mmCIF file of C-alpha atoms in Angstrom:
data_model
loop_
_atom_site.group_PDB
_atom_site.id
_atom_site.type_symbol
_atom_site.label_atom_id
_atom_site.label_comp_id
_atom_site.label_asym_id
_atom_site.label_seq_id
_atom_site.Cartn_x
_atom_site.Cartn_y
_atom_site.Cartn_z
ATOM 1 C CA MET A 1 3.481 -11.920 14.261
ATOM 2 C CA LYS A 2 5.099 -8.643 15.243
ATOM 3 C CA PHE A 3 4.751 -5.381 13.278
ATOM 4 C CA THR A 4 7.919 -3.298 13.265
ATOM 5 C CA ASP A 5 8.463 0.399 12.664
ATOM 6 C CA GLU A 6 10.397 -0.596 9.532
ATOM 7 C CA GLN A 7 7.348 -2.459 8.151
ATOM 8 C CA PHE A 8 5.112 0.541 8.832
ATOM 9 C CA SER A 9 7.666 2.849 7.240
ATOM 10 C CA GLU A 10 7.727 0.729 4.087
ATOM 11 C CA LEU A 11 3.936 0.673 3.937
ATOM 12 C CA GLU A 12 3.786 4.440 4.419
ATOM 13 C CA GLU A 13 6.139 4.944 1.474
ATOM 14 C CA GLU A 14 4.003 2.673 -0.695
ATOM 15 C CA LEU A 15 0.926 4.674 0.187
ATOM 16 C CA LYS A 16 2.423 7.925 -1.033
ATOM 17 C CA ILE A 17 1.538 9.310 -4.432
ATOM 18 C CA THR A 18 3.392 12.092 -6.173
ATOM 19 C CA GLU A 19 2.652 14.204 -9.216
ATOM 20 C CA LYS A 20 5.236 12.185 -11.091
ATOM 21 C CA SER A 21 3.770 8.783 -10.188
ATOM 22 C CA LYS A 22 0.151 9.210 -9.158
ATOM 23 C CA ASN A 23 -0.847 5.691 -10.281
ATOM 24 C CA GLN A 24 1.773 3.757 -8.307
ATOM 25 C CA LEU A 25 0.808 1.922 -5.248
ATOM 26 C CA LYS A 26 0.961 -1.036 -3.092
ATOM 27 C CA TYR A 27 0.182 -2.025 -0.465
ATOM 28 C CA LYS A 28 -1.975 1.047 3.030
ATOM 29 C CA ILE A 29 -2.512 1.144 6.701
ATOM 30 C CA LEU A 30 -3.946 2.015 10.144
ATOM 31 C CA GLN A 31 -6.618 3.375 12.477
ATOM 32 C CA ASN A 32 -8.452 3.061 15.769
ATOM 33 C CA ILE A 33 -12.151 2.832 16.682
ATOM 34 C CA ASN A 34 -14.729 4.072 19.097
ATOM 35 C CA LYS A 35 -17.997 2.233 19.544
ATOM 36 C CA ARG A 36 -21.175 4.074 20.581
ATOM 37 C CA LYS A 37 -24.650 2.978 21.539
ATOM 38 C CA LYS A 38 -27.968 4.810 21.498
ATOM 39 C CA HIS A 39 -29.607 5.583 24.814
ATOM 40 C CA ASN A 40 -32.950 6.887 25.905
ATOM 41 C CA ARG A 41 -32.638 10.623 25.381
ATOM 42 C CA LYS A 42 -34.580 11.717 28.458
ATOM 43 C CA ARG A 43 -33.008 9.292 30.897
ATOM 44 C CA TYR A 44 -29.404 9.667 29.768
ATOM 45 C CA PHE A 45 -29.274 13.176 28.333
ATOM 46 C CA TRP A 46 -26.253 14.382 30.320
ATOM 47 C CA ILE A 47 -24.359 11.118 29.797
ATOM 48 C CA VAL A 48 -24.851 11.460 26.064
ATOM 49 C CA VAL A 49 -23.628 15.067 26.160
ATOM 50 C CA ALA A 50 -20.515 14.009 28.065
ATOM 51 C CA VAL A 51 -19.758 11.133 25.715
ATOM 52 C CA CYS A 52 -20.183 13.351 22.647
ATOM 53 C CA MET A 53 -17.854 15.994 24.092
ATOM 54 C CA LEU A 54 -15.255 13.330 24.879
ATOM 55 C CA PHE A 55 -15.555 11.978 21.335
ATOM 56 C CA ILE A 56 -15.043 15.435 19.842
ATOM 57 C CA VAL A 57 -11.961 16.076 21.975
ATOM 58 C CA THR A 58 -10.266 12.689 21.570
ATOM 59 C CA SER A 59 -11.140 11.672 18.000
ATOM 60 C CA PRO A 60 -8.436 12.304 15.365
ATOM 61 C CA PHE A 61 -11.034 13.893 13.113
ATOM 62 C CA TYR A 62 -14.617 14.953 13.738
ATOM 63 C CA SER A 63 -17.401 16.267 11.564
ATOM 64 C CA PRO A 64 -21.233 16.202 11.847
ATOM 65 C CA THR A 65 -21.343 13.417 9.277
ATOM 66 C CA MET A 66 -19.407 11.081 11.576
ATOM 67 C CA ALA A 67 -22.355 10.699 13.907
ATOM 68 C CA ARG A 68 -24.393 9.237 11.065
ATOM 69 C CA VAL A 69 -21.572 6.941 10.000
ATOM 70 C CA ALA A 70 -21.075 5.560 13.515
ATOM 71 C CA GLU A 71 -24.683 4.384 13.647
ATOM 72 C CA ARG A 72 -24.160 1.818 10.896
ATOM 73 C CA ILE A 73 -21.811 -1.033 10.173
ATOM 74 C CA LEU A 74 -19.659 0.344 7.402
ATOM 75 C CA PRO A 75 -19.812 -1.725 4.205
ATOM 76 C CA ILE A 76 -16.818 -3.559 2.771
ATOM 77 C CA SER A 77 -16.122 -3.515 -0.933
ATOM 78 C CA ILE A 78 -12.823 -5.182 -1.796
ATOM 79 C CA THR A 79 -11.734 -4.084 -5.263
ATOM 80 C CA PRO A 80 -8.854 -5.760 -7.133
ATOM 81 C CA SER A 81 -5.896 -3.467 -7.831
ATOM 82 C CA TYR A 82 -6.066 -4.550 -11.450
ATOM 83 C CA SER A 83 -9.216 -5.500 -13.355
ATOM 84 C CA ASN A 84 -9.174 -6.628 -16.990
ATOM 85 C CA GLY A 85 -5.571 -5.464 -17.194
ATOM 86 C CA GLN A 86 -6.472 -1.948 -16.028
ATOM 87 C CA TYR A 87 -5.295 -0.311 -12.806
ATOM 88 C CA ASN A 88 -8.094 0.555 -10.371
ATOM 89 C CA PRO A 89 -7.285 3.874 -8.649
ATOM 90 C CA ASP A 90 -6.817 3.625 -4.884
ATOM 91 C CA LEU A 91 -7.667 6.267 -2.297
ATOM 92 C CA THR A 92 -4.531 8.350 -2.832
ATOM 93 C CA SER A 93 -5.087 8.392 -6.597
ATOM 94 C CA GLN A 94 -8.728 9.400 -6.150
ATOM 95 C CA LEU A 95 -7.817 12.208 -3.759
ATOM 96 C CA ALA A 96 -5.104 13.411 -6.137
ATOM 97 C CA GLU A 97 -7.692 13.608 -8.912
ATOM 98 C CA LEU A 98 -10.076 15.494 -6.615
ATOM 99 C CA VAL A 99 -7.374 18.044 -5.805
ATOM 100 C CA GLU A 100 -6.663 18.572 -9.497
ATOM 101 C CA ARG A 101 -10.376 18.916 -10.326
ATOM 102 C CA GLU A 102 -10.518 21.759 -7.816
ATOM 103 C CA GLY A 103 -7.761 23.523 -9.734
ATOM 104 C CA TYR A 104 -4.813 22.844 -7.423
ATOM 105 C CA SER A 105 -1.422 21.327 -8.108
ATOM 106 C CA PHE A 106 0.018 19.009 -5.497
ATOM 107 C CA ASN A 107 3.453 17.999 -4.361
ATOM 108 C CA SER A 108 2.228 14.732 -2.858
ATOM 109 C CA VAL A 109 -0.856 12.946 -1.556
ATOM 110 C CA GLY A 110 -0.179 10.193 0.948
ATOM 111 C CA ILE A 111 -1.387 8.126 3.881
ATOM 112 C CA LYS A 112 0.552 7.580 7.100
ATOM 113 C CA PRO A 113 -0.090 4.466 9.141
ATOM 114 C CA SER A 114 -0.263 5.443 12.793
ATOM 115 C CA PRO A 115 -2.599 7.147 13.399
ATOM 116 C CA TYR A 116 -4.369 6.820 10.035
ATOM 117 C CA THR A 117 -3.466 10.186 8.519
ATOM 118 C CA ILE A 118 -4.209 11.597 5.080
ATOM 119 C CA GLU A 119 -1.706 14.232 4.013
ATOM 120 C CA ILE A 120 -2.136 16.548 1.029
ATOM 121 C CA SER A 121 0.806 18.778 0.155
ATOM 122 C CA LEU A 122 -0.203 21.564 -2.231
ATOM 123 C CA ILE A 123 1.825 23.718 -4.599
ATOM 124 C CA LEU A 124 0.171 27.119 -4.188
ATOM 125 C CA LYS A 125 0.434 29.981 -6.654
ATOM 126 C CA ASP A 126 -2.739 32.046 -6.674
ATOM 127 C CA SER A 127 -4.101 31.383 -3.174
ATOM 128 C CA THR A 128 -2.988 31.118 0.438
ATOM 129 C CA LEU A 129 -2.906 27.873 2.398
ATOM 130 C CA LYS A 130 -5.831 29.125 4.494
ATOM 131 C CA GLN A 131 -7.948 29.763 1.388
ATOM 132 C CA ALA A 132 -7.024 26.428 -0.167
ATOM 133 C CA THR A 133 -7.783 24.553 3.055
ATOM 134 C CA GLU A 134 -11.170 26.230 3.469
ATOM 135 C CA ASN A 135 -12.024 25.234 -0.085
ATOM 136 C CA LEU A 136 -10.622 21.703 -0.155
ATOM 137 C CA GLU A 137 -11.288 20.411 3.356
ATOM 138 C CA PRO A 138 -15.104 20.108 3.096
ATOM 139 C CA LYS A 139 -14.849 18.508 -0.347
ATOM 140 C CA VAL A 140 -12.277 15.965 0.814
ATOM 141 C CA THR A 141 -14.268 15.276 3.996
ATOM 142 C CA ASN A 142 -17.455 14.705 2.019
ATOM 143 C CA PHE A 143 -15.671 12.403 -0.439
ATOM 144 C CA LEU A 144 -14.237 10.348 2.417
ATOM 145 C CA TYR A 145 -17.618 10.120 4.146
ATOM 146 C CA GLU A 146 -19.341 8.979 0.960
ATOM 147 C CA ASN A 147 -16.726 6.230 0.632
ATOM 148 C CA GLY A 148 -17.074 5.046 4.225
ATOM 149 C CA TYR A 149 -14.003 6.640 5.858
ATOM 150 C CA ASP A 150 -14.997 7.878 9.278
ATOM 151 C CA GLN A 151 -11.855 7.961 11.438
ATOM 152 C CA TYR A 152 -8.742 9.710 10.266
ATOM 153 C CA GLU A 153 -6.636 12.815 10.516
ATOM 154 C CA LEU A 154 -6.565 15.185 7.553
ATOM 155 C CA ILE A 155 -3.550 17.444 7.064
ATOM 156 C CA ILE A 156 -3.396 19.959 4.211
ATOM 157 C CA SER A 157 -0.058 21.722 3.907
ATOM 158 C CA GLU A 158 1.986 23.741 1.451
ATOM 159 C CA GLY A 159 4.908 22.083 -0.267
ATOM 160 C CA THR A 160 7.441 23.072 -2.885
ATOM 161 C CA GLU A 161 7.481 21.903 -6.465
ATOM 162 C CA ALA A 162 9.840 18.966 -6.817
ATOM 163 C CA GLN A 163 12.860 19.658 -8.957
ATOM 164 C CA ILE A 164 14.016 16.834 -11.225
ATOM 165 C CA PRO A 165 17.813 16.683 -10.975
ATOM 166 C CA PRO A 166 19.787 16.498 -14.219
ATOM 167 C CA LYS A 167 20.902 13.054 -15.258
ATOM 168 C CA SER A 168 24.318 12.181 -13.952
ATOM 169 C CA GLU A 169 26.928 9.963 -15.550
ATOM 170 C CA GLU A 170 26.035 7.239 -13.045
ATOM 171 C CA ASP A 171 22.378 7.373 -14.129
ATOM 172 C CA ASP A 172 23.400 6.914 -17.747
ATOM 173 C CA THR A 173 25.682 4.004 -16.866
ATOM 174 C CA TYR A 174 22.915 2.257 -14.986
ATOM 175 C CA ASP A 175 20.483 2.643 -17.895
ATOM 176 C CA LYS A 176 23.024 1.160 -20.284
ATOM 177 C CA VAL A 177 23.769 -1.758 -17.950
ATOM 178 C CA ARG A 178 20.075 -2.533 -17.544
ATOM 179 C CA GLU A 179 19.631 -2.593 -21.307
ATOM 180 C CA ILE A 180 22.649 -4.871 -21.758
ATOM 181 C CA VAL A 181 21.390 -7.320 -19.139
ATOM 182 C CA LYS A 182 17.913 -7.378 -20.650
ATOM 183 C CA GLU A 183 19.208 -7.992 -24.172
ATOM 184 C CA VAL A 184 21.578 -10.801 -23.107
ATOM 185 C CA PHE A 185 18.935 -12.627 -21.063
ATOM 186 C CA SER A 186 16.467 -12.328 -23.949
ATOM 187 C CA ALA A 187 19.057 -13.695 -26.392
ATOM 188 C CA TYR A 188 19.309 -16.859 -24.285
ATOM 189 C CA GLY A 189 15.543 -17.340 -24.333
ATOM 190 C CA TYR A 190 14.768 -15.692 -20.999
ATOM 191 C CA ALA A 191 12.757 -12.705 -22.215
ATOM 192 C CA LYS A 192 10.113 -13.204 -19.535
ATOM 193 C CA GLU A 193 12.754 -13.198 -16.803
ATOM 194 C CA ALA A 194 14.349 -10.122 -18.383
ATOM 195 C CA ASP A 195 11.154 -8.159 -17.684
ATOM 196 C CA TYR A 196 12.088 -8.251 -13.993
ATOM 197 C CA GLU A 197 14.620 -5.847 -12.529
ATOM 198 C CA LEU A 198 17.665 -8.127 -12.714
ATOM 199 C CA ALA A 199 20.436 -5.490 -12.721
ATOM 200 C CA GLY A 200 21.646 -3.086 -10.065
ATOM 201 C CA LEU A 201 24.589 -0.702 -9.801
ATOM 202 C CA GLN A 202 26.784 -0.226 -6.751
ATOM 203 C CA GLU A 203 28.848 2.950 -6.870
ATOM 204 C CA THR A 204 32.423 2.938 -5.548
ATOM 205 C CA TRP A 205 35.112 5.607 -5.314
ATOM 206 C CA PHE A 206 36.755 4.877 -8.659
ATOM 207 C CA SER A 207 34.284 2.750 -10.623
ATOM 208 C CA ASN A 208 31.085 0.767 -10.310
ATOM 209 C CA ILE A 209 30.009 -2.792 -9.593
ATOM 210 C CA VAL A 210 27.134 -4.414 -11.478
ATOM 211 C CA LEU A 211 24.814 -6.487 -9.293
ATOM 212 C CA ILE A 212 22.876 -9.173 -11.129
ATOM 213 C CA ASP A 213 19.946 -11.169 -9.743
ATOM 214 C CA MET A 214 20.128 -14.520 -11.476
ATOM 215 C CA PRO A 215 17.001 -16.733 -11.477
ATOM 216 C CA ASP A 216 18.097 -20.095 -10.062
ATOM 217 C CA HIS A 217 16.508 -22.101 -12.899
ATOM 218 C CA VAL A 218 18.759 -20.524 -15.556
ATOM 219 C CA ASP A 219 21.229 -23.180 -16.754
ATOM 220 C CA GLU A 220 23.407 -20.827 -18.819
ATOM 221 C CA SER A 221 24.183 -18.397 -15.982
ATOM 222 C CA ASN A 222 27.973 -18.479 -16.546
ATOM 223 C CA GLU A 223 27.617 -17.871 -20.265
ATOM 224 C CA ILE A 224 25.156 -15.038 -19.668
ATOM 225 C CA VAL A 225 27.524 -13.278 -17.250
ATOM 226 C CA LYS A 226 30.435 -13.603 -19.708
ATOM 227 C CA ASP A 227 28.368 -12.074 -22.501
ATOM 228 C CA ILE A 228 27.334 -9.214 -20.231
ATOM 229 C CA GLU A 229 30.999 -8.587 -19.397
ATOM 230 C CA LYS A 230 31.916 -8.525 -23.102
ATOM 231 C CA GLU A 231 29.184 -6.020 -23.926
ATOM 232 C CA ILE A 232 30.176 -3.768 -20.999
ATOM 233 C CA GLU A 233 33.772 -3.774 -22.259
ATOM 234 C CA ALA A 234 32.623 -3.090 -25.817
ATOM 235 C CA GLN A 235 30.735 -0.006 -24.636
ATOM 236 C CA ASP A 236 33.687 1.049 -22.436
ATOM 237 C CA LEU A 237 31.495 1.515 -19.364
ATOM 238 C CA ASN A 238 33.030 2.423 -16.017
ATOM 239 C CA ILE A 239 32.494 -1.024 -14.468
ATOM 240 C CA LYS A 240 35.164 -2.896 -12.535
ATOM 241 C CA ASP A 241 33.290 -6.015 -11.441
ATOM 242 C CA ILE A 242 30.073 -8.048 -11.671
ATOM 243 C CA LYS A 243 28.555 -9.717 -8.630
ATOM 244 C CA VAL A 244 25.863 -12.362 -9.051
ATOM 245 C CA SER A 245 23.257 -13.541 -6.542
ATOM 246 C CA THR A 246 20.579 -16.129 -7.257
ATOM 247 C CA PHE A 247 16.911 -16.134 -6.370
ATOM 248 C CA ASN A 248 13.842 -18.282 -6.895
ATOM 249 C CA LEU A 249 11.738 -16.609 -9.587
ATOM 250 C CA LYS A 250 8.529 -18.449 -8.667
ATOM 251 C CA HIS A 251 8.893 -17.327 -5.043
ATOM 252 C CA ARG A 252 9.456 -13.712 -6.091
ATOM 253 C CA GLN A 253 6.485 -13.780 -8.475
ATOM 254 C CA GLN A 254 4.249 -15.186 -5.744
ATOM 255 C CA ASP A 255 5.511 -12.585 -3.283
ATOM 256 C CA ASN A 256 4.673 -9.822 -5.769
ATOM 257 C CA ARG A 257 1.197 -11.244 -6.367
ATOM 258 C CA TRP A 258 0.364 -11.306 -2.694
ATOM 259 C CA GLY A 259 1.567 -7.759 -2.255
ATOM 260 C CA TYR A 260 -1.454 -6.771 -4.350
ATOM 261 C CA ILE A 261 -3.850 -9.258 -2.717
ATOM 262 C CA SER A 262 -2.995 -8.294 0.865
ATOM 263 C CA SER A 263 -3.178 -4.583 0.069
ATOM 264 C CA ASP A 264 -6.582 -4.951 -1.586
ATOM 265 C CA ILE A 265 -8.012 -6.626 1.512
ATOM 266 C CA TYR A 266 -6.417 -4.193 3.928
ATOM 267 C CA ASN A 267 -7.384 -1.076 1.980
ATOM 268 C CA ALA A 268 -11.056 -2.019 1.968
ATOM 269 C CA MET A 269 -11.189 -1.693 5.776
ATOM 270 C CA ALA A 270 -8.484 0.832 6.668
ATOM 271 C CA GLY A 271 -9.834 4.152 7.913
ATOM 272 C CA LYS A 272 -13.232 2.635 8.808
ATOM 273 C CA SER A 273 -13.924 2.491 12.519
ATOM 274 C CA THR A 274 -16.110 -0.616 12.399
ATOM 275 C CA TYR A 275 -13.175 -2.868 11.551
ATOM 276 C CA GLN A 276 -10.347 -1.361 13.647
ATOM 277 C CA VAL A 277 -7.618 -2.333 11.177
ATOM 278 C CA THR A 278 -4.177 -1.245 12.388
ATOM 279 C CA GLY A 279 -1.526 -3.181 10.486
ATOM 280 C CA LEU A 280 -0.669 -5.432 7.553
ATOM 281 C CA SER A 281 2.019 -8.034 7.012
ATOM 282 C CA TYR A 282 2.464 -10.806 4.460
ATOM 283 C CA LYS A 283 5.080 -13.377 3.535
ATOM 284 C CA VAL A 284 5.598 -16.406 1.300
ATOM 285 C CA ARG A 285 7.102 -19.524 2.821
ATOM 286 C CA LYS A 286 7.600 -22.800 0.948
ATOM 287 C CA GLY A 287 5.028 -21.834 -1.664
ATOM 288 C CA HIS A 288 2.372 -20.857 0.898
ATOM 289 C CA SER A 289 1.231 -17.229 1.208
ATOM 290 C CA TYR A 290 0.477 -15.867 4.682
ATOM 291 C CA VAL A 291 -1.434 -12.606 5.160
ATOM 292 C CA SER A 292 -1.877 -11.153 8.644
ATOM 293 C CA ILE A 293 -4.080 -8.127 9.266
ATOM 294 C CA LYS A 294 -3.766 -6.722 12.758
ATOM 295 C CA THR A 295 -6.702 -4.986 14.432
ATOM 296 C CA ASP A 296 -7.295 -3.000 17.600
ATOM 297 C CA PHE A 297 -9.832 -5.498 18.979
ATOM 298 C CA GLU A 298 -8.813 -6.780 22.396
ATOM 299 C CA GLN A 299 -11.586 -9.382 22.196
ATOM 300 C CA PRO A 300 -13.201 -10.865 19.062
ATOM 301 C CA PRO A 301 -15.804 -8.467 17.607
ATOM 302 C CA SER A 302 -19.486 -9.305 17.204
ATOM 303 C CA GLU A 303 -20.594 -12.199 15.033
ATOM 304 C CA GLY A 304 -22.126 -9.667 12.643
ATOM 305 C CA ILE A 305 -18.773 -7.956 12.023
ATOM 306 C CA ILE A 306 -16.900 -11.266 11.721
ATOM 307 C CA GLU A 307 -19.464 -12.586 9.251
ATOM 308 C CA LYS A 308 -19.267 -9.384 7.179
ATOM 309 C CA ILE A 309 -15.458 -9.536 6.978
ATOM 310 C CA GLU A 310 -15.410 -13.219 6.069
ATOM 311 C CA LEU A 311 -18.063 -12.785 3.381
ATOM 312 C CA ALA A 312 -16.274 -9.782 1.832
ATOM 313 C CA VAL A 313 -12.921 -11.610 1.711
ATOM 314 C CA GLN A 314 -14.470 -14.781 0.271
ATOM 315 C CA ASP A 315 -16.339 -12.776 -2.393
ATOM 316 C CA TYR A 316 -13.103 -10.996 -3.317
ATOM 317 C CA LEU A 317 -11.166 -14.269 -3.559
ATOM 318 C CA ALA A 318 -13.892 -15.693 -5.807
ATOM 319 C CA LEU A 319 -13.567 -12.875 -8.367
ATOM 320 C CA THR A 320 -12.161 -13.882 -11.749
ATOM 321 C CA ASP A 321 -9.562 -11.079 -11.602
ATOM 322 C CA THR A 322 -8.424 -12.209 -8.163
ATOM 323 C CA LYS A 323 -8.192 -15.859 -9.181
ATOM 324 C CA GLU A 324 -5.996 -14.878 -12.125
ATOM 325 C CA VAL A 325 -3.599 -13.131 -9.744
ATOM 326 C CA ILE A 326 -3.554 -15.953 -7.158
ATOM 327 C CA GLN A 327 -2.811 -18.621 -9.801
ATOM 328 C CA GLY A 328 -3.657 -21.504 -7.495
ATOM 329 C CA ASP A 329 -1.352 -20.414 -4.634
ATOM 330 C CA LYS A 330 -1.956 -21.963 -1.234
ATOM 331 C CA TYR A 331 -2.800 -19.230 1.273
ATOM 332 C CA THR A 332 -3.819 -18.389 4.828
ATOM 333 C CA ILE A 333 -5.437 -15.029 5.599
ATOM 334 C CA GLN A 334 -5.941 -14.147 9.236
ATOM 335 C CA PHE A 335 -7.236 -11.199 11.243
ATOM 336 C CA LEU A 336 -5.395 -10.745 14.535
ATOM 337 C CA LEU A 337 -6.410 -9.290 17.863
ATOM 338 C CA LYS A 338 -4.549 -6.319 19.326
ATOM 339 C CA ASN A 339 -1.930 -8.574 20.936
ATOM 340 C CA GLY A 340 -0.794 -9.541 17.420
ATOM 341 C CA GLU A 341 -0.846 -13.263 18.213
ATOM 342 C CA GLU A 342 -4.435 -14.541 18.478
ATOM 343 C CA SER A 343 -6.643 -14.621 15.395
ATOM 344 C CA PHE A 344 -10.445 -14.316 15.294
ATOM 345 C CA ILE A 345 -10.738 -15.003 11.548
ATOM 346 C CA LYS A 346 -8.694 -17.468 9.514
ATOM 347 C CA ILE A 347 -9.389 -18.142 5.847
ATOM 348 C CA LYS A 348 -7.360 -20.721 3.936
ATOM 349 C CA ASN A 349 -7.603 -22.963 0.898
#
């Protein structure tokens, strides 16, 4: 399985949190690893000095705490995105809260995939960027260390406060169309389907086109479209046409579910040098979910690391919250070597 720039771009966007939507998420991404061994201090003193200097120069981020982290196999704790109906904050949400606790406002807090980069954009009023960085950097670094992140780049910058543009006529039209579509679907007994985003709006030079996603199990699709047309005319909305495309609701629901599952697994290991996670991809085909997590291992890692990954994933899949999300889906979860083709772990039901 190949990982494209477009996939990484989409993942990067999902990993970004703004002041307006600090609890939104899916799906988080990438890093590399260096492996070090202890040597006899007297016999290899100068070799150790050289290796340490090389590590300091080449590592994306270095602090004295990293030496302690590198001496242990970092633990894996895979936490469901949602537990008992409540959202569990991810790394970007936690960092956003940390920034606010320190008295700063932020424009955005996000993670970039390659290399694994944490970016915090501040809105500064009473301090300079230098002062804010000197204050925040050690606190962020300590938080990351305590949570097992040991290889990353940290960028703290100054941003501008986002301005919310005034609502345009097109925005109002779209809101009205969405409400019409939802009400008509619900009237035909498809309230559950109406909870999905079934309406879109395509702007043209002189008027607009309504785009409707029609679940393929709906028998009254023609009647529903006619009723939507009547209501649009009754409200005198600037709509010249309606275009309908069908989709399989069960497939889309399963795809959404595995967006959360795959992200949960990936996020537990991203940014931790032991596991060398570098990419994530998932798809649903004929009712079977496939999750591929790419790593930077050129050869399979040690049995200890493989066993730890397998145990963590199996424990996560056995959780009641996870089972409720999976809903009996067939799945295959694999961890790939650097070439993106060979797997060294494959878990399936």
